[in-house]
PDB file of C-alpha atoms and ligand atoms in Angstrom:
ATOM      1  CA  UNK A 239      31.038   1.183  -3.986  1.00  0.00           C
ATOM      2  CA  UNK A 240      29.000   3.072  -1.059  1.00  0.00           C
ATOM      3  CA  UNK A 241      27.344   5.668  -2.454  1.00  0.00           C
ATOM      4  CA  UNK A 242      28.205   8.914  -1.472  1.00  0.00           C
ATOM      5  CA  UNK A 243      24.360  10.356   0.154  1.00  0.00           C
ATOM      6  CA  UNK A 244      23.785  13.666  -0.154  1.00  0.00           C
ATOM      7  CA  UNK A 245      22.802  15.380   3.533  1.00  0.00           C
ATOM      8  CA  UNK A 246      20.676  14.108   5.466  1.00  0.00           C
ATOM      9  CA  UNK A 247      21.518  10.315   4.673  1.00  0.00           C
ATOM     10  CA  UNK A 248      24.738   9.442   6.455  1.00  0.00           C
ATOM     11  CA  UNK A 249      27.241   7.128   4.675  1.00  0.00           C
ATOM     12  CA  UNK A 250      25.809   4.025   6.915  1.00  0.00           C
ATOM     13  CA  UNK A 251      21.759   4.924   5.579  1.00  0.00           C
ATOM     14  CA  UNK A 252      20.707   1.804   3.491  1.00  0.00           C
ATOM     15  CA  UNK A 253      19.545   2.415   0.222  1.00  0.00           C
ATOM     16  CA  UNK A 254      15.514   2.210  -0.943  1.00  0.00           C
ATOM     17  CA  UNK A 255      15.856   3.473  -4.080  1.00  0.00           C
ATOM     18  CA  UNK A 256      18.137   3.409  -6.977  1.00  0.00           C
ATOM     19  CA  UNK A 257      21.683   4.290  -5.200  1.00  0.00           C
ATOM     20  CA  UNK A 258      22.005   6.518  -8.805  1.00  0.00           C
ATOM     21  CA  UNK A 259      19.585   8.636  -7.080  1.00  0.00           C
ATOM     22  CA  UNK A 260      21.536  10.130  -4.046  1.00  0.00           C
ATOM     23  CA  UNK A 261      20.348  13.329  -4.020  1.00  0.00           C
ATOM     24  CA  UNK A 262      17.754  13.909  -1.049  1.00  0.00           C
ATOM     25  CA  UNK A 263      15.913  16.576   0.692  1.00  0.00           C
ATOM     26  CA  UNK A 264      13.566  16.982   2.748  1.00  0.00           C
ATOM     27  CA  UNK A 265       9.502  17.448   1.912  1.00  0.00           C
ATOM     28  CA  UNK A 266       6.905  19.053   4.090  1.00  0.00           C
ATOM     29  CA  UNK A 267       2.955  18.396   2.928  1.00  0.00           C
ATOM     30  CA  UNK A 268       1.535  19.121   6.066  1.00  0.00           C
ATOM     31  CA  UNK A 269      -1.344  21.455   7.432  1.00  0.00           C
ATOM     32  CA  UNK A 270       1.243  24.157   8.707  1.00  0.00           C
ATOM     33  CA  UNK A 271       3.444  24.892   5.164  1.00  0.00           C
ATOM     34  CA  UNK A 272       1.908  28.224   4.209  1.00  0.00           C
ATOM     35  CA  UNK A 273       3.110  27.705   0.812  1.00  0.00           C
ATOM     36  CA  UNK A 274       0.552  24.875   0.427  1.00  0.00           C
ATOM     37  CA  UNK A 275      -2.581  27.303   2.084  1.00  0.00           C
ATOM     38  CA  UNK A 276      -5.099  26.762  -1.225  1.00  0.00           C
ATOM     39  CA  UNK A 277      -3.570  24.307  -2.890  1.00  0.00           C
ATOM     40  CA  UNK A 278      -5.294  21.781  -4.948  1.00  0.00           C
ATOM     41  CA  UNK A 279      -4.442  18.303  -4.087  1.00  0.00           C
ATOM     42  CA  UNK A 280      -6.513  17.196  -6.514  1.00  0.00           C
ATOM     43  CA  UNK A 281      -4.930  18.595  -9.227  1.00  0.00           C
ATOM     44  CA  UNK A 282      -1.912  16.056 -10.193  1.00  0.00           C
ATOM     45  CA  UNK A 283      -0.054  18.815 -12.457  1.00  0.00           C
ATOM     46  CA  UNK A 284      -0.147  21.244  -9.521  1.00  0.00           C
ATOM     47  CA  UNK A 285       1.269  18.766  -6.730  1.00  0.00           C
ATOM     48  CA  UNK A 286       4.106  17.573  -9.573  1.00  0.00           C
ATOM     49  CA  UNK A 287       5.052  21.455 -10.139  1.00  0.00           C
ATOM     50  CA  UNK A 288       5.785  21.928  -6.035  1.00  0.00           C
ATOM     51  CA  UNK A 289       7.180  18.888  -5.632  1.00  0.00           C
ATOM     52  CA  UNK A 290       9.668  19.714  -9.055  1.00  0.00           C
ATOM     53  CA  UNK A 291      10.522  23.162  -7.051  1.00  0.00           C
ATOM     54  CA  UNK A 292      11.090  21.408  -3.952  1.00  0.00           C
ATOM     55  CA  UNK A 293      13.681  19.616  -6.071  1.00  0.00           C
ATOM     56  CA  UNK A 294      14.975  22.014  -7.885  1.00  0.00           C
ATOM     57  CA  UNK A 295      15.948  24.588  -4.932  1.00  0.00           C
ATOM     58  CA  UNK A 296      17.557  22.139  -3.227  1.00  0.00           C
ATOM     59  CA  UNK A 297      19.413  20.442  -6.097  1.00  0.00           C
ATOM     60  CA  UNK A 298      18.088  16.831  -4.989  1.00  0.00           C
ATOM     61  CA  UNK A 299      16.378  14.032  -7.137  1.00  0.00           C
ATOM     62  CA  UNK A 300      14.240  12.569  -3.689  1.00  0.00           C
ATOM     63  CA  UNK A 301      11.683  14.179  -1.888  1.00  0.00           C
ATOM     64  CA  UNK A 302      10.843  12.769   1.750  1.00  0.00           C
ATOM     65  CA  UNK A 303       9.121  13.099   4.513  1.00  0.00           C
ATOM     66  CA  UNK A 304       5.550  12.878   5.961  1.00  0.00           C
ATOM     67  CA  UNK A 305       5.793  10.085   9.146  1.00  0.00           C
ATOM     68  CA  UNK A 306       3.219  11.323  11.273  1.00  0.00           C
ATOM     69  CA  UNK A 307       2.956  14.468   9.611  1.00  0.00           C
ATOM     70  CA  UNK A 308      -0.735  15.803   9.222  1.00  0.00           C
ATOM     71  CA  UNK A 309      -1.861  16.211   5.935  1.00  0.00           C
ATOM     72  CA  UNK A 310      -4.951  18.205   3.554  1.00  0.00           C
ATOM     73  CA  UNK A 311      -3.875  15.416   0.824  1.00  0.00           C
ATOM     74  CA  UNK A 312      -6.654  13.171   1.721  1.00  0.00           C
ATOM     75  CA  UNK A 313      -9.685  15.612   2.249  1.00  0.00           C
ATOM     76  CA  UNK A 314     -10.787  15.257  -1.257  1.00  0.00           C
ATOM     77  CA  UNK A 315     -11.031  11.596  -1.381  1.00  0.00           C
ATOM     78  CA  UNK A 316     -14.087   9.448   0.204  1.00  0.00           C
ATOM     79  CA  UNK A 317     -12.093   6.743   1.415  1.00  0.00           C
ATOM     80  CA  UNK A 318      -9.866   8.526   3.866  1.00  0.00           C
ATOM     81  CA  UNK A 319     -13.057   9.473   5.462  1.00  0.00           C
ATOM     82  CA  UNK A 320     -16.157   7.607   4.840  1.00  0.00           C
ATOM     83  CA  UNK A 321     -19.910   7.916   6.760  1.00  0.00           C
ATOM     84  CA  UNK A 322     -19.582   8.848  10.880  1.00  0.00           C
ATOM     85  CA  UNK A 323     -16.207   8.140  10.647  1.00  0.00           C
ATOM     86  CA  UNK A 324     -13.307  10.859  11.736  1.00  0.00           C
ATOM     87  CA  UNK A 325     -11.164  12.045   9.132  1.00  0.00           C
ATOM     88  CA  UNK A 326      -7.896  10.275   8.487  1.00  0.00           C
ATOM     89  CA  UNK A 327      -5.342  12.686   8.062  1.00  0.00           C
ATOM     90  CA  UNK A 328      -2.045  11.647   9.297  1.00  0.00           C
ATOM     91  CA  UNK A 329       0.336   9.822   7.631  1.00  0.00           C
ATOM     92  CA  UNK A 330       1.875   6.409   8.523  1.00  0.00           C
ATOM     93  CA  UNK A 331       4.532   6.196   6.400  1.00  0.00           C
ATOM     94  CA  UNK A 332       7.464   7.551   4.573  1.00  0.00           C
ATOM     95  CA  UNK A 333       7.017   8.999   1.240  1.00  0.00           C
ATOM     96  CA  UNK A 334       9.716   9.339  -1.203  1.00  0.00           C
ATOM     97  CA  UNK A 335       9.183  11.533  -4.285  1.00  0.00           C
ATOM     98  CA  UNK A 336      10.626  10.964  -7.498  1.00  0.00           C
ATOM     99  CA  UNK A 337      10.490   9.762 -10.915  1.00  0.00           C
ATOM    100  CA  UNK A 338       8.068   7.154 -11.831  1.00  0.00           C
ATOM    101  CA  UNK A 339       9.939   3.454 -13.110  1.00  0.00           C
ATOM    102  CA  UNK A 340      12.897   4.529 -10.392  1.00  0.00           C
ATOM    103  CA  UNK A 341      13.847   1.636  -8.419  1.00  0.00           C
ATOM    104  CA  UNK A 342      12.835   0.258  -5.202  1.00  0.00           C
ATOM    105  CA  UNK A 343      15.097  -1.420  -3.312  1.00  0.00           C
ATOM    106  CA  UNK A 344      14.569  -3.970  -0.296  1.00  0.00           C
ATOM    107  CA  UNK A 345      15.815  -2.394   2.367  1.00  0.00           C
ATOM    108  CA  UNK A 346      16.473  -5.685   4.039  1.00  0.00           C
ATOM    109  CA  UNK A 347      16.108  -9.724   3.685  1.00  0.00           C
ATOM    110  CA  UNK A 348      12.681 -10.565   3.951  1.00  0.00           C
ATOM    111  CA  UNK A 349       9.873 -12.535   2.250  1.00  0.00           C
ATOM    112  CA  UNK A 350       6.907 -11.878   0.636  1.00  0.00           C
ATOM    113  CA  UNK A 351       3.546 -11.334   2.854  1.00  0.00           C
ATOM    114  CA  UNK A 352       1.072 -10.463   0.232  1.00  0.00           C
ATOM    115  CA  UNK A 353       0.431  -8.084  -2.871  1.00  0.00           C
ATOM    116  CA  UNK A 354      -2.463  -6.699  -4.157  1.00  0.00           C
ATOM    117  CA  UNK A 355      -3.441  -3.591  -6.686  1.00  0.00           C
ATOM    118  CA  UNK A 356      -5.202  -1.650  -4.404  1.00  0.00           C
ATOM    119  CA  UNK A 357      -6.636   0.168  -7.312  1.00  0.00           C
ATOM    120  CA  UNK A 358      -9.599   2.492  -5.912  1.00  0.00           C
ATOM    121  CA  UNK A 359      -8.732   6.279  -6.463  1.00  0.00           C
ATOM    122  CA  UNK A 360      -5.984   7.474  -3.589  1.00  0.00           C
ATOM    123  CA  UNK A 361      -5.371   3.903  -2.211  1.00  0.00           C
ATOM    124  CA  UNK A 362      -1.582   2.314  -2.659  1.00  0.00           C
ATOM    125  CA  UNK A 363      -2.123   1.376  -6.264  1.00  0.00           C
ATOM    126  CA  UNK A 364       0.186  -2.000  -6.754  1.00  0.00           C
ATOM    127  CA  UNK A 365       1.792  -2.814  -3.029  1.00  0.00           C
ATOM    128  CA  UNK A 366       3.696  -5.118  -1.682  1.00  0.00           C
ATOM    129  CA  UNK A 367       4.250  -6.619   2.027  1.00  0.00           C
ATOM    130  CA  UNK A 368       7.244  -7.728   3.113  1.00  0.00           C
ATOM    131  CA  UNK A 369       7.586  -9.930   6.295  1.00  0.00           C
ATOM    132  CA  UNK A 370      10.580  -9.883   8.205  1.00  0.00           C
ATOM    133  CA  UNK A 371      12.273 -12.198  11.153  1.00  0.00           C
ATOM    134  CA  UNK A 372      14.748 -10.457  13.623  1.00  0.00           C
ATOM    135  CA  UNK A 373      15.461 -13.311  15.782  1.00  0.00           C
ATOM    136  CA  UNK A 374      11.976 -13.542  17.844  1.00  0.00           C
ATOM    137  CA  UNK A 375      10.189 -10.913  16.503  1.00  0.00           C
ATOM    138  CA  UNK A 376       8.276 -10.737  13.412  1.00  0.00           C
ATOM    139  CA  UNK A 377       7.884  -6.954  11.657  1.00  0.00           C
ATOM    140  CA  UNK A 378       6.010  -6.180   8.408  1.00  0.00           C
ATOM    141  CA  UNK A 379       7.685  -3.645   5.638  1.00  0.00           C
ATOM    142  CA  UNK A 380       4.578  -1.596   3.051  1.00  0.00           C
ATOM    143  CA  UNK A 381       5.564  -0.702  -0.558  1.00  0.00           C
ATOM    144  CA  UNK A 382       3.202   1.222  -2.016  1.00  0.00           C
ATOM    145  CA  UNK A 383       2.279   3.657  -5.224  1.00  0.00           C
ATOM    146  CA  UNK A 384       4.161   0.477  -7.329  1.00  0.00           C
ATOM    147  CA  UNK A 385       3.898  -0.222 -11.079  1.00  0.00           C
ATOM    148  CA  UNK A 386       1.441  -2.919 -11.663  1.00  0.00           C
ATOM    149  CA  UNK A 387       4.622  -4.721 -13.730  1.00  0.00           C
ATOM    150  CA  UNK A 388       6.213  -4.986 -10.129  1.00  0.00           C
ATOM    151  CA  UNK A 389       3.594  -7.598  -9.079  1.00  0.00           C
ATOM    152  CA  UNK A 390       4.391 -10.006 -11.750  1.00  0.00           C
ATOM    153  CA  UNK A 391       6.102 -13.230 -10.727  1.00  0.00           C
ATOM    154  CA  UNK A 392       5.734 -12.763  -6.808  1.00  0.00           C
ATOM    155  CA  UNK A 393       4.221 -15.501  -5.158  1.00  0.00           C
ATOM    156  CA  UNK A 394       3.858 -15.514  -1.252  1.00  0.00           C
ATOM    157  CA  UNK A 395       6.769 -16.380   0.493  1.00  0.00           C
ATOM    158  CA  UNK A 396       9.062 -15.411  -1.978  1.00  0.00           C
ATOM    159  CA  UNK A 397      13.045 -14.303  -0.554  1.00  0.00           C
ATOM    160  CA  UNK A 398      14.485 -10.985  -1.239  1.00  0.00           C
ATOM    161  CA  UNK A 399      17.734 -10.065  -0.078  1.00  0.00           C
ATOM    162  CA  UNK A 400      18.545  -6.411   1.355  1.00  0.00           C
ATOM    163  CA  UNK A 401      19.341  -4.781  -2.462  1.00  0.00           C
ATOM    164  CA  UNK A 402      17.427  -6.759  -4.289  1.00  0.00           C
ATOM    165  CA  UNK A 403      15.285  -4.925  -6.644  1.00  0.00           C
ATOM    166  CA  UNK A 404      12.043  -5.306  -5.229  1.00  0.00           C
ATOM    167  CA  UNK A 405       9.949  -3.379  -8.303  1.00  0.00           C
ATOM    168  CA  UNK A 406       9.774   0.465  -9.324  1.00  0.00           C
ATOM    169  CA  UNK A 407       7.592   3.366  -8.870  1.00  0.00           C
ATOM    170  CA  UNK A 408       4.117   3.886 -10.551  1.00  0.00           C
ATOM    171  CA  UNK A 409       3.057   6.607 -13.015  1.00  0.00           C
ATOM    172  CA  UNK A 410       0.023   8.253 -11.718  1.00  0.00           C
ATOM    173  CA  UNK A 411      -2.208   5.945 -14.002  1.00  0.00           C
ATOM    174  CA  UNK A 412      -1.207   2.735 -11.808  1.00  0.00           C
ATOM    175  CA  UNK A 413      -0.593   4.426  -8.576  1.00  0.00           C
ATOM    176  CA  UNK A 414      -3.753   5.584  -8.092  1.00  0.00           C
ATOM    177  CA  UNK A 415      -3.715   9.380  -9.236  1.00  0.00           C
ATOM    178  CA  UNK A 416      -0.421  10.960  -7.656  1.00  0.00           C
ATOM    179  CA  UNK A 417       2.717  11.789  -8.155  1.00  0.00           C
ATOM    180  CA  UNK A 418       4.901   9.459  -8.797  1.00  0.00           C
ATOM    181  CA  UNK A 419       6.402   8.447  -5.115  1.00  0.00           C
ATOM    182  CA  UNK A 420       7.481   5.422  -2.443  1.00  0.00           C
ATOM    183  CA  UNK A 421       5.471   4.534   0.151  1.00  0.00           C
ATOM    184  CA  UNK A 422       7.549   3.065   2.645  1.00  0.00           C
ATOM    185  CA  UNK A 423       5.982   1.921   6.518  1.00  0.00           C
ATOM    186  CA  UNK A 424       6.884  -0.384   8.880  1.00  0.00           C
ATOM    187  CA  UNK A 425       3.838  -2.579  10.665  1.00  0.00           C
ATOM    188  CA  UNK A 426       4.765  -4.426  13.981  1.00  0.00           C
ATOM    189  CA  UNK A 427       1.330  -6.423  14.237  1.00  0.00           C
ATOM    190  CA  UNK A 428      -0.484  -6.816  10.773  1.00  0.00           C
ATOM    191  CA  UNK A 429      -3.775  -8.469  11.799  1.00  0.00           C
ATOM    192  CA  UNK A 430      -5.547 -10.013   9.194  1.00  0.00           C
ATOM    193  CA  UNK A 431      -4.223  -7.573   6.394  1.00  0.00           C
ATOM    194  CA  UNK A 432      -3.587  -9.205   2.717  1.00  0.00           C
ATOM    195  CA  UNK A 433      -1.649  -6.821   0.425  1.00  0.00           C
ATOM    196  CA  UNK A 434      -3.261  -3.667   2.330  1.00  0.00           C
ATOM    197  CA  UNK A 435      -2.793  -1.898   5.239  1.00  0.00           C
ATOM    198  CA  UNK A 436      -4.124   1.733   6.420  1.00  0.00           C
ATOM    199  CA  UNK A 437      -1.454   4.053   5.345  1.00  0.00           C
ATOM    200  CA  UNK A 438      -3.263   6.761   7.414  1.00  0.00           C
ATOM    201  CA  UNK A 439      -4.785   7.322  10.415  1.00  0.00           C
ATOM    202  CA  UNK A 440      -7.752   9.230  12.188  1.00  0.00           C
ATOM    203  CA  UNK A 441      -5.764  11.783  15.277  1.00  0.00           C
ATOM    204  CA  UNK A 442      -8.388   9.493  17.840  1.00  0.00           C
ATOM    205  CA  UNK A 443      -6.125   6.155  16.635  1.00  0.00           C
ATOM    206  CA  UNK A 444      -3.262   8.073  16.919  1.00  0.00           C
ATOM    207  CA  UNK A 445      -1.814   6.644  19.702  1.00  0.00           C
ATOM    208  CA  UNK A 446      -2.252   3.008  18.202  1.00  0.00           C
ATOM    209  CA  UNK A 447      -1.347   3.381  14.967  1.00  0.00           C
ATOM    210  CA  UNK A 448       2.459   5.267  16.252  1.00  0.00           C
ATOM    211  CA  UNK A 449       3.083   2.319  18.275  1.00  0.00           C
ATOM    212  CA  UNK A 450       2.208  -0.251  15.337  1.00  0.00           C
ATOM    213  CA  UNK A 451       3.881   1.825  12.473  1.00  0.00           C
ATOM    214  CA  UNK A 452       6.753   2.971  13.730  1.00  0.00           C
ATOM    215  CA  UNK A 453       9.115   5.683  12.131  1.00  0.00           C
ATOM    216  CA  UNK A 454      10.955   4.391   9.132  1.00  0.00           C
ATOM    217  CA  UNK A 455      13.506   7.194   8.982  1.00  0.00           C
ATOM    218  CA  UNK A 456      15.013   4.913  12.123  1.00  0.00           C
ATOM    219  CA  UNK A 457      15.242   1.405   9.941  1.00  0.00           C
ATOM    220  CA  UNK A 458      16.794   3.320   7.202  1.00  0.00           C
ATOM    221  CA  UNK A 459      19.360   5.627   9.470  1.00  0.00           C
ATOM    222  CA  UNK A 460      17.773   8.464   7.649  1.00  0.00           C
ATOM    223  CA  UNK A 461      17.701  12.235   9.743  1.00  0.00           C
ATOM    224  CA  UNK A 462      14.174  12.376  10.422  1.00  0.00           C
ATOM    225  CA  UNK A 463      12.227  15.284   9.176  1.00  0.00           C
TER     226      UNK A 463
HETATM  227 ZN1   ZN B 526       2.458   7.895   1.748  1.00  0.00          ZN
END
């Protein structure tokens, strides 16, 4: 049966997440939300209790957003911005927030490119790459913020089919340190990347990285935020 979406999703959107879960609305953690001047990012309980309210005023079980959207998320962590480098701020990818052990979906047929457990604190956690012929062209799909149970039994090259269960969301132990969410990016050219891939970007590599990564919300048929 075609799940019924909630608004935005339209009835042709394909599914990343448990189709139980069709409840979505849209998230904003950028720079301009007043409601987020002085908030601690650091503080898990705190970004769990806005995302819950986000949720509960607008009756949904997702939260998304965040492709391209600027971000304070990453100021307290060194590896968004290490020595002489620019901060990277801006986000990549599409986040989806919900409960950790929900789960994620292949969006479409496509084998495995790599895994890892990027576990330093505020990288992916578990992730896994997806690689992905359309004809000629070769695209990369990111899944990141996994449990660490989702790596088990993948082996490069191995075929998932679009709905396949592809492995379920992290608690904040595994993930590393956040709430419980997706995150979801395309990559056009993946370089020499194995199981990782920068998830943000610095505004100077802005105009690369856009290109590269470009917005998921258009792969999934999802009303961009
Ligand atoms: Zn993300």
């Amino acid at each position: 049966m075609t799940p019924n979406f909630y608004t935005p999703f339209s009835m042709e959107s394909i599914p990343i997440l448990d189709v139980s879960l069709n409840k979505y609305t849209a998230i904003n953690l950028s720079f301009d939300n007043q409601e987020l001047k002085g908030f601690d990012f650091e503080d898990l309980e705190e970004c769990q209790n806005y995302i819950d309210k986000v949720l509960k005023n607008n009756n949904a079980t997702v939260a998304y957003g965040g492709y391209l959207e600027q971000r304070n998320l990453y100021q307290c962590k060194s590896i968004f911005s290490g020595m002489g480098q620019p901060q990277r701020n801006i986000h990549l990818g599409l986040d989806f927030w919900c409960k950790a052990g929900t789960k994620v979906i292949a969006p479409l047929n496509g084998e495995v490119h790599s895994f890892r457990n990027n576990h330093a604190t505020g990288d992916y956690g578990p992730t896994i790459i997806l690689e992905h012929k359309n004809k000629s062209k070769v695209f990369y799909s990111l899944y990141g913020h996994l449990s660490v149970t989702s790596l088990i039994d993948l082996y490069k090259g191995k075929s998932f089919c679009k709905g396949d269960i592809l492995g379920e969301l992290g608690t904040p132990e595994e993930n590393v340190n956040y709430a419980p969410h997706l995150h979801f990016q395309l990559i056009n050219d993946i370089g020499d990347y194995i199981g990782d891939y920068p998830g943000v970007c610095a505004k100077e590599d802005l105009d690369f990285y856009s290109k590269n990564c470009p917005n998921p919300s258009l792969l999934l048929n999802l009303e961009t935020c």
